[in-house]
Amino acid sequence: MQVLFRDGTMELPESSSWKENDGGFVTNDISDSVLSSTTFVNRISTGCTPPRKRPKRLSVNFVERDIQDSFIPFGSNESSIINVRVISLSDDNNDKIRELDCICEDTSKSYRLKLEGIWSSTPIKIGSSLRVIGAKMTEKELLLDWENGVLIVESNVLVPCTLITQGISCRRKATLSHYFKGRSSVRKEMLIGSVVHELFQAAITRSGFNVTENSLLDLWRKELHEQYAEQFFALNLSSQEIEDELCVYFKTITRWVSTYMSSPKGRNEPLQIGSKIMEVVDVEESIWNSCYGFKAKIDCTLKYELSQSKDSKHFEEKFYYFKFPVEKKNGEKKLIPIELKTGKSNPNTEHITQVMLYCLALASKQETIESGLLLYLLDETSRTVSPKTIDLKGILQMRNEIASSISDTSFDNLPEPTLNTHICKWCNQTLSCSLLQYSTSTATEIFVQDQLKHLEQSHIDYFKQFIRLILMEWKYITEKNATDKENRCRRKNSLLSVKVILDSIVQRGNRTSVTFQREEAIDEQNGLFIRGDMLLVLSKESEVIAMASVISVKENFIDVAVNGNSSSFVVGKIYLLERHEISFQHTLNLGNLVMLMNDDKQMSKIRSLIIDMRPPIFSKMKKGNISDISEIVRQLNIDQARAVVKSLMSDDYTIIEGFPGSGKTSTLAVLIRCLIHLGRTVLITSYTHSAIDNLLSKLIEYVDESKILRLGQQISINKSMRHLTLEAKLSKQSDMDRISLMQHILMETPIVACTCLGVSTNLLFSYRRFSITVVDEASLVLEPVIIPAIAASDSFVLVGDHRQLTPLVCSKQARQEGLAKSLLERLTIHHSAVITLHSQYRMNRPIAGLSSVLFYEGKLR
């Protein structure tokens, strides 16, 4: 048995057995509850942060549903699912037993819910939604303990498996990873891992693909190298260095496939569980388990044929609707999840937990919880993971801890920091964690102070203020969406009933396009679904099948794109489509604020400008430069020409305020032409794609298209500008080395255009810098959104009119407290940096005069 200590270290027993099978892979059977009540589960139950004041009794409302009426497609008449919501708390302090008073919404019948054992430490508050599964029931009581039932907190929150496994070492890290997103840093180990995953998946799925070391090398060179090229550019790795890293995996993948896969790929020898692989069902399969509140993405799902073995173990326990196999029958076909790992096979509880969740996820397809497989390709080691009830309860309680934290956008209930600063030192959430701990008395106070020593108090105050405002806006939008969704459900038009039409399923690589048909025309005008929407595809029983993006909507047809293979869709079958609300922008904003607090020279400069409000510095232009651009600026009026020259002189930033119709876009086009003429590089950005494409349409009249690169999804870019994208440029030069051409385009193109949100996520901006960033319609952009764009260059120009356009903020309180005040508006206090375009060319004299008096203090001409 493994022992997991509170600091995350693990000790293996002396009796741990290792053996080598005939295929050359070392195997270890983990079927004896590796996360037992004395290890993992005990860690969860003792490590849970209890509520600050333990209530004696909780009063809740619940909706009772028999299993036959639920979305679980199979089950037992002995069990039921009960959904409850906490409505009141009473005072009692008992760490071993918690009692909740419940009232049935339909009958008003009173119940008492008792939580004992592992469930007694579950984080519950007023308003919490709970799902009670398989409780021991009497007429007036529901009991959950070690022997009876499962409790799911915030059951509407589907927690990713990766967060649950992260929570084993630090629940705070798992929670912060959910909130703080941004441009991911590239690490060689992770990148090699992604490539190896693709190689393995191609090796086991491609029909007619003869798996050898040479064929895998050829696959890498012809297909995958280009797919991952930009990430290798970011790491400054050569092709030879990459292939040297991949060489060992070519060998191990070839050996595994030739040993275990069925003919013609391999000899089809039995896995260590004694069964043979029949077929590959799916790769990168997404399963959303709405019953237990988690979502999984399985590397490989295989179907295998059971064979009786003297070493096989039979389990006689059940896990609430999902049974463990009581008797394995020869010839019975089952699914097994495989989790691929490219590192060494060191004992790792997170890996084991991940596979156990995959086993539970696949149970919805086969009604039994089978074993899973951990495959370590680096040292050719595989392990069988066989979950038991006690393991799964502990894992789901960890899921409850994280779900409770990520469903609360106030940060009031963040898990406490770990006491092991050695773990903190290597954590990617160290800075965000330290910032949120600052000014509180914690056991890691010295560590926190060391992490924040480069920041002034004003910087930390700025961070906390914007964090509070963003969370305020996030909470408002979440609650509004919930209300809107409830209203749509009442109108019965939130779910669109559709069916897949014949010959409409087309798979290209790992992406599938599907056409659905509805009997009556889809009312796109009412905004049910539009192009670009993210949708959930559900079964008639409301089980999530996949996530999809809308490609087109026309009459009674809707085309969608889905990641994954086409096996989930059946022609003629009825599905439900529902718009999926995502919070991606909020998490990016939070991540951008952490980015601003980084300890580096560029962020120090940005903090001095936008937090400390240091006045910008301007340098003199060389006479030669003035004469070089004089012909270009000749077409501008006096104000516009001053704006261009001022921007060229700036070491920090310039503000160009342009009244309506004053030629802001034309001025920007001339400025960019001047910058290119002087040999500088430019990042063009804005909040909207339309603003970027409008500016580019003026530029391409004077600038060669080879000097412009447009980043973004094809669907969002104006058709007239799509020839400027990387894909279009590569397709024109098929006779050249595409990798070298790609690197040249990304690194050498002097003008790059991308939305502010795109700059926050696109990898290019992690390894390339620009001379200047030009932000059009800057008054529309929330301040946290603009941070990555202005940090990507030596200076920046903000263009807009804060009297006409301001950032869209839904929360009235957040608007009043300053979230709707753009960076452009704040920086106008430095008059030396501001150039105003007074003359307008759009309105007639009477209208312009009225606008000038009402909004522009009589300055508009």
PDB file of C-alpha atoms in Angstrom, residues 349-519:
ATOM      1  CA  THR A 349      -0.838   9.599  -7.293  1.00  0.00           C
ATOM      2  CA  GLU A 350      -2.038  12.276  -9.709  1.00  0.00           C
ATOM      3  CA  HIS A 351      -1.606   9.916 -12.660  1.00  0.00           C
ATOM      4  CA  ILE A 352      -3.486   7.128 -10.896  1.00  0.00           C
ATOM      5  CA  THR A 353      -6.304   9.474  -9.920  1.00  0.00           C
ATOM      6  CA  GLN A 354      -6.613  10.648 -13.513  1.00  0.00           C
ATOM      7  CA  VAL A 355      -7.063   7.094 -14.797  1.00  0.00           C
ATOM      8  CA  MET A 356      -9.618   6.282 -12.097  1.00  0.00           C
ATOM      9  CA  LEU A 357     -11.706   9.250 -13.217  1.00  0.00           C
ATOM     10  CA  TYR A 358     -11.475   8.021 -16.797  1.00  0.00           C
ATOM     11  CA  CYS A 359     -12.691   4.597 -15.671  1.00  0.00           C
ATOM     12  CA  LEU A 360     -15.676   6.236 -13.983  1.00  0.00           C
ATOM     13  CA  ALA A 361     -16.340   8.366 -17.076  1.00  0.00           C
ATOM     14  CA  LEU A 362     -16.405   5.317 -19.373  1.00  0.00           C
ATOM     15  CA  ALA A 363     -18.782   3.521 -17.009  1.00  0.00           C
ATOM     16  CA  SER A 364     -21.634   5.562 -18.480  1.00  0.00           C
ATOM     17  CA  LYS A 365     -21.089   3.627 -21.729  1.00  0.00           C
ATOM     18  CA  GLN A 366     -20.842   0.100 -20.362  1.00  0.00           C
ATOM     19  CA  GLU A 367     -22.516   0.078 -16.922  1.00  0.00           C
ATOM     20  CA  THR A 368     -19.444  -1.371 -15.221  1.00  0.00           C
ATOM     21  CA  ILE A 369     -16.308   0.266 -13.923  1.00  0.00           C
ATOM     22  CA  GLU A 370     -13.415  -1.470 -15.622  1.00  0.00           C
ATOM     23  CA  SER A 371      -9.694  -1.060 -15.108  1.00  0.00           C
ATOM     24  CA  GLY A 372      -7.588   1.567 -16.847  1.00  0.00           C
ATOM     25  CA  LEU A 373      -4.044   1.617 -18.131  1.00  0.00           C
ATOM     26  CA  LEU A 374      -1.155   3.993 -17.461  1.00  0.00           C
ATOM     27  CA  LEU A 375       1.424   3.770 -20.231  1.00  0.00           C
ATOM     28  CA  TYR A 376       4.854   5.344 -19.649  1.00  0.00           C
ATOM     29  CA  LEU A 377       6.534   5.423 -23.040  1.00  0.00           C
ATOM     30  CA  LEU A 378       9.940   6.725 -21.983  1.00  0.00           C
ATOM     31  CA  ASP A 379      10.948   3.660 -19.978  1.00  0.00           C
ATOM     32  CA  GLU A 380       8.428   1.208 -21.454  1.00  0.00           C
ATOM     33  CA  THR A 381       6.400   0.731 -18.300  1.00  0.00           C
ATOM     34  CA  SER A 382       2.667   0.125 -18.075  1.00  0.00           C
ATOM     35  CA  ARG A 383       0.426  -0.110 -15.037  1.00  0.00           C
ATOM     36  CA  THR A 384      -3.075  -1.376 -14.565  1.00  0.00           C
ATOM     37  CA  VAL A 385      -5.252   0.851 -12.392  1.00  0.00           C
ATOM     38  CA  SER A 386      -8.347  -0.761 -10.849  1.00  0.00           C
ATOM     39  CA  PRO A 387     -10.534   1.673  -8.883  1.00  0.00           C
ATOM     40  CA  LYS A 388     -12.646   0.708  -5.913  1.00  0.00           C
ATOM     41  CA  THR A 389     -15.519   2.492  -4.188  1.00  0.00           C
ATOM     42  CA  ILE A 390     -13.390   3.936  -1.414  1.00  0.00           C
ATOM     43  CA  ASP A 391     -10.994   5.418  -3.978  1.00  0.00           C
ATOM     44  CA  LEU A 392     -13.742   7.026  -6.022  1.00  0.00           C
ATOM     45  CA  LYS A 393     -15.410   8.554  -2.980  1.00  0.00           C
ATOM     46  CA  GLY A 394     -12.159  10.191  -1.986  1.00  0.00           C
ATOM     47  CA  ILE A 395     -11.580  11.491  -5.501  1.00  0.00           C
ATOM     48  CA  LEU A 396     -15.114  12.883  -5.755  1.00  0.00           C
ATOM     49  CA  GLN A 397     -14.708  14.609  -2.403  1.00  0.00           C
ATOM     50  CA  MET A 398     -11.612  16.290  -3.841  1.00  0.00           C
ATOM     51  CA  ARG A 399     -13.798  17.277  -6.781  1.00  0.00           C
ATOM     52  CA  ASN A 400     -16.276  18.794  -4.293  1.00  0.00           C
ATOM     53  CA  GLU A 401     -13.562  20.902  -2.675  1.00  0.00           C
ATOM     54  CA  ILE A 402     -12.506  22.342  -6.022  1.00  0.00           C
ATOM     55  CA  ALA A 403     -16.057  22.789  -7.342  1.00  0.00           C
ATOM     56  CA  SER A 404     -16.944  24.749  -4.221  1.00  0.00           C
ATOM     57  CA  SER A 405     -13.945  27.032  -4.749  1.00  0.00           C
ATOM     58  CA  ILE A 406     -14.341  27.675  -8.485  1.00  0.00           C
ATOM     59  CA  SER A 407     -18.083  28.298  -8.248  1.00  0.00           C
ATOM     60  CA  ASP A 408     -17.467  31.241  -5.906  1.00  0.00           C
ATOM     61  CA  THR A 409     -16.223  34.261  -7.877  1.00  0.00           C
ATOM     62  CA  SER A 410     -15.546  36.318  -4.753  1.00  0.00           C
ATOM     63  CA  PHE A 411     -12.272  34.565  -3.806  1.00  0.00           C
ATOM     64  CA  ASP A 412     -13.580  34.538  -0.227  1.00  0.00           C
ATOM     65  CA  ASN A 413     -13.341  30.752   0.007  1.00  0.00           C
ATOM     66  CA  LEU A 414     -10.002  30.081  -1.635  1.00  0.00           C
ATOM     67  CA  PRO A 415      -8.289  26.982  -0.228  1.00  0.00           C
ATOM     68  CA  GLU A 416      -5.451  27.717   2.150  1.00  0.00           C
ATOM     69  CA  PRO A 417      -1.890  27.672   0.756  1.00  0.00           C
ATOM     70  CA  THR A 418       0.167  24.540   1.169  1.00  0.00           C
ATOM     71  CA  LEU A 419       2.767  24.643   3.927  1.00  0.00           C
ATOM     72  CA  ASN A 420       5.387  23.144   1.633  1.00  0.00           C
ATOM     73  CA  THR A 421       7.205  26.105   0.065  1.00  0.00           C
ATOM     74  CA  HIS A 422       9.333  23.677  -1.963  1.00  0.00           C
ATOM     75  CA  ILE A 423       6.194  22.837  -3.944  1.00  0.00           C
ATOM     76  CA  CYS A 424       5.348  26.544  -4.195  1.00  0.00           C
ATOM     77  CA  LYS A 425       8.760  27.332  -5.651  1.00  0.00           C
ATOM     78  CA  TRP A 426       7.975  25.318  -8.798  1.00  0.00           C
ATOM     79  CA  CYS A 427       4.290  26.208  -9.064  1.00  0.00           C
ATOM     80  CA  ASN A 428       3.064  28.195 -12.077  1.00  0.00           C
ATOM     81  CA  GLN A 429       0.569  30.027  -9.846  1.00  0.00           C
ATOM     82  CA  THR A 430       3.146  31.283  -7.344  1.00  0.00           C
ATOM     83  CA  LEU A 431       2.728  34.969  -8.223  1.00  0.00           C
ATOM     84  CA  SER A 432      -1.086  34.990  -8.252  1.00  0.00           C
ATOM     85  CA  CYS A 433      -1.163  32.980  -5.019  1.00  0.00           C
ATOM     86  CA  SER A 434       1.278  35.358  -3.311  1.00  0.00           C
ATOM     87  CA  LEU A 435      -0.586  38.465  -4.465  1.00  0.00           C
ATOM     88  CA  LEU A 436      -3.840  37.129  -3.043  1.00  0.00           C
ATOM     89  CA  GLN A 437      -2.103  36.263   0.251  1.00  0.00           C
ATOM     90  CA  TYR A 438      -0.445  39.655   0.644  1.00  0.00           C
ATOM     91  CA  SER A 439      -1.306  41.568   3.833  1.00  0.00           C
ATOM     92  CA  THR A 440      -2.753  38.446   5.442  1.00  0.00           C
ATOM     93  CA  SER A 441      -0.983  36.551   8.182  1.00  0.00           C
ATOM     94  CA  THR A 442      -0.034  33.134   6.800  1.00  0.00           C
ATOM     95  CA  ALA A 443       2.499  30.433   7.516  1.00  0.00           C
ATOM     96  CA  THR A 444       4.180  31.283   4.194  1.00  0.00           C
ATOM     97  CA  GLU A 445       4.480  35.017   4.914  1.00  0.00           C
ATOM     98  CA  ILE A 446       8.259  35.152   4.359  1.00  0.00           C
ATOM     99  CA  PHE A 447       7.945  33.269   1.072  1.00  0.00           C
ATOM    100  CA  VAL A 448       5.195  35.647  -0.112  1.00  0.00           C
ATOM    101  CA  GLN A 449       7.213  38.737   0.733  1.00  0.00           C
ATOM    102  CA  ASP A 450      10.140  37.362  -1.232  1.00  0.00           C
ATOM    103  CA  GLN A 451       7.931  36.735  -4.268  1.00  0.00           C
ATOM    104  CA  LEU A 452       6.561  40.294  -4.183  1.00  0.00           C
ATOM    105  CA  LYS A 453       9.699  42.233  -3.272  1.00  0.00           C
ATOM    106  CA  HIS A 454       9.866  43.828  -6.746  1.00  0.00           C
ATOM    107  CA  LEU A 455       6.409  45.417  -6.336  1.00  0.00           C
ATOM    108  CA  GLU A 456       5.352  48.649  -4.658  1.00  0.00           C
ATOM    109  CA  GLN A 457       2.265  48.857  -2.483  1.00  0.00           C
ATOM    110  CA  SER A 458       0.520  50.853  -5.232  1.00  0.00           C
ATOM    111  CA  HIS A 459       1.054  47.969  -7.653  1.00  0.00           C
ATOM    112  CA  ILE A 460      -0.519  45.446  -5.301  1.00  0.00           C
ATOM    113  CA  ASP A 461      -3.429  47.809  -4.625  1.00  0.00           C
ATOM    114  CA  TYR A 462      -3.958  48.175  -8.389  1.00  0.00           C
ATOM    115  CA  PHE A 463      -3.969  44.392  -8.782  1.00  0.00           C
ATOM    116  CA  LYS A 464      -6.477  43.854  -5.995  1.00  0.00           C
ATOM    117  CA  GLN A 465      -8.764  46.647  -7.213  1.00  0.00           C
ATOM    118  CA  PHE A 466      -8.994  45.268 -10.737  1.00  0.00           C
ATOM    119  CA  ILE A 467      -9.351  41.707  -9.475  1.00  0.00           C
ATOM    120  CA  ARG A 468     -12.337  42.832  -7.416  1.00  0.00           C
ATOM    121  CA  LEU A 469     -13.934  44.692 -10.347  1.00  0.00           C
ATOM    122  CA  ILE A 470     -13.441  41.850 -12.820  1.00  0.00           C
ATOM    123  CA  LEU A 471     -14.934  39.335 -10.387  1.00  0.00           C
ATOM    124  CA  MET A 472     -17.830  41.724  -9.793  1.00  0.00           C
ATOM    125  CA  GLU A 473     -18.501  41.883 -13.535  1.00  0.00           C
ATOM    126  CA  TRP A 474     -18.054  38.122 -13.900  1.00  0.00           C
ATOM    127  CA  LYS A 475     -20.536  37.405 -11.127  1.00  0.00           C
ATOM    128  CA  TYR A 476     -23.092  39.810 -12.599  1.00  0.00           C
ATOM    129  CA  ILE A 477     -22.865  38.243 -16.059  1.00  0.00           C
ATOM    130  CA  THR A 478     -23.009  34.704 -14.639  1.00  0.00           C
ATOM    131  CA  GLU A 479     -26.155  35.470 -12.663  1.00  0.00           C
ATOM    132  CA  LYS A 480     -27.724  37.251 -15.636  1.00  0.00           C
ATOM    133  CA  ASN A 481     -26.965  34.336 -17.953  1.00  0.00           C
ATOM    134  CA  ALA A 482     -28.494  31.936 -15.428  1.00  0.00           C
ATOM    135  CA  THR A 483     -31.657  34.033 -15.307  1.00  0.00           C
ATOM    136  CA  ASP A 484     -31.789  34.327 -19.095  1.00  0.00           C
ATOM    137  CA  LYS A 485     -31.289  30.585 -19.440  1.00  0.00           C
ATOM    138  CA  GLU A 486     -34.099  29.893 -16.982  1.00  0.00           C
ATOM    139  CA  ASN A 487     -36.392  32.216 -18.920  1.00  0.00           C
ATOM    140  CA  ARG A 488     -35.458  30.537 -22.203  1.00  0.00           C
ATOM    141  CA  CYS A 489     -36.227  27.160 -20.683  1.00  0.00           C
ATOM    142  CA  ARG A 490     -39.638  28.423 -19.670  1.00  0.00           C
ATOM    143  CA  ARG A 491     -40.211  29.518 -23.262  1.00  0.00           C
ATOM    144  CA  LYS A 492     -38.946  26.070 -24.365  1.00  0.00           C
ATOM    145  CA  ASN A 493     -36.600  27.526 -26.961  1.00  0.00           C
ATOM    146  CA  SER A 494     -33.202  27.193 -25.343  1.00  0.00           C
ATOM    147  CA  LEU A 495     -32.787  23.612 -26.547  1.00  0.00           C
ATOM    148  CA  LEU A 496     -32.962  22.996 -30.273  1.00  0.00           C
ATOM    149  CA  SER A 497     -34.113  19.500 -31.229  1.00  0.00           C
ATOM    150  CA  VAL A 498     -32.293  18.361 -34.364  1.00  0.00           C
ATOM    151  CA  LYS A 499     -31.188  15.240 -36.203  1.00  0.00           C
ATOM    152  CA  VAL A 500     -28.103  14.377 -38.229  1.00  0.00           C
ATOM    153  CA  ILE A 501     -28.817  14.199 -41.959  1.00  0.00           C
ATOM    154  CA  LEU A 502     -27.471  11.599 -44.373  1.00  0.00           C
ATOM    155  CA  ASP A 503     -23.929  12.057 -45.762  1.00  0.00           C
ATOM    156  CA  SER A 504     -23.370  15.125 -43.572  1.00  0.00           C
ATOM    157  CA  ILE A 505     -20.641  13.753 -41.297  1.00  0.00           C
ATOM    158  CA  VAL A 506     -17.206  14.619 -42.646  1.00  0.00           C
ATOM    159  CA  GLN A 507     -14.034  13.909 -40.686  1.00  0.00           C
ATOM    160  CA  ARG A 508     -10.753  15.654 -41.446  1.00  0.00           C
ATOM    161  CA  GLY A 509      -7.985  14.632 -39.083  1.00  0.00           C
ATOM    162  CA  ASN A 510      -9.173  15.169 -35.526  1.00  0.00           C
ATOM    163  CA  ARG A 511     -11.997  17.509 -36.544  1.00  0.00           C
ATOM    164  CA  THR A 512     -15.502  16.517 -37.640  1.00  0.00           C
ATOM    165  CA  SER A 513     -18.126  18.643 -39.386  1.00  0.00           C
ATOM    166  CA  VAL A 514     -21.773  17.682 -38.925  1.00  0.00           C
ATOM    167  CA  THR A 515     -24.985  19.052 -40.430  1.00  0.00           C
ATOM    168  CA  PHE A 516     -28.113  18.994 -38.268  1.00  0.00           C
ATOM    169  CA  GLN A 517     -31.655  19.497 -39.527  1.00  0.00           C
ATOM    170  CA  ARG A 518     -34.686  20.858 -37.745  1.00  0.00           C
ATOM    171  CA  GLU A 519     -38.226  20.319 -38.937  1.00  0.00           C
TER     172      GLU A 519
END
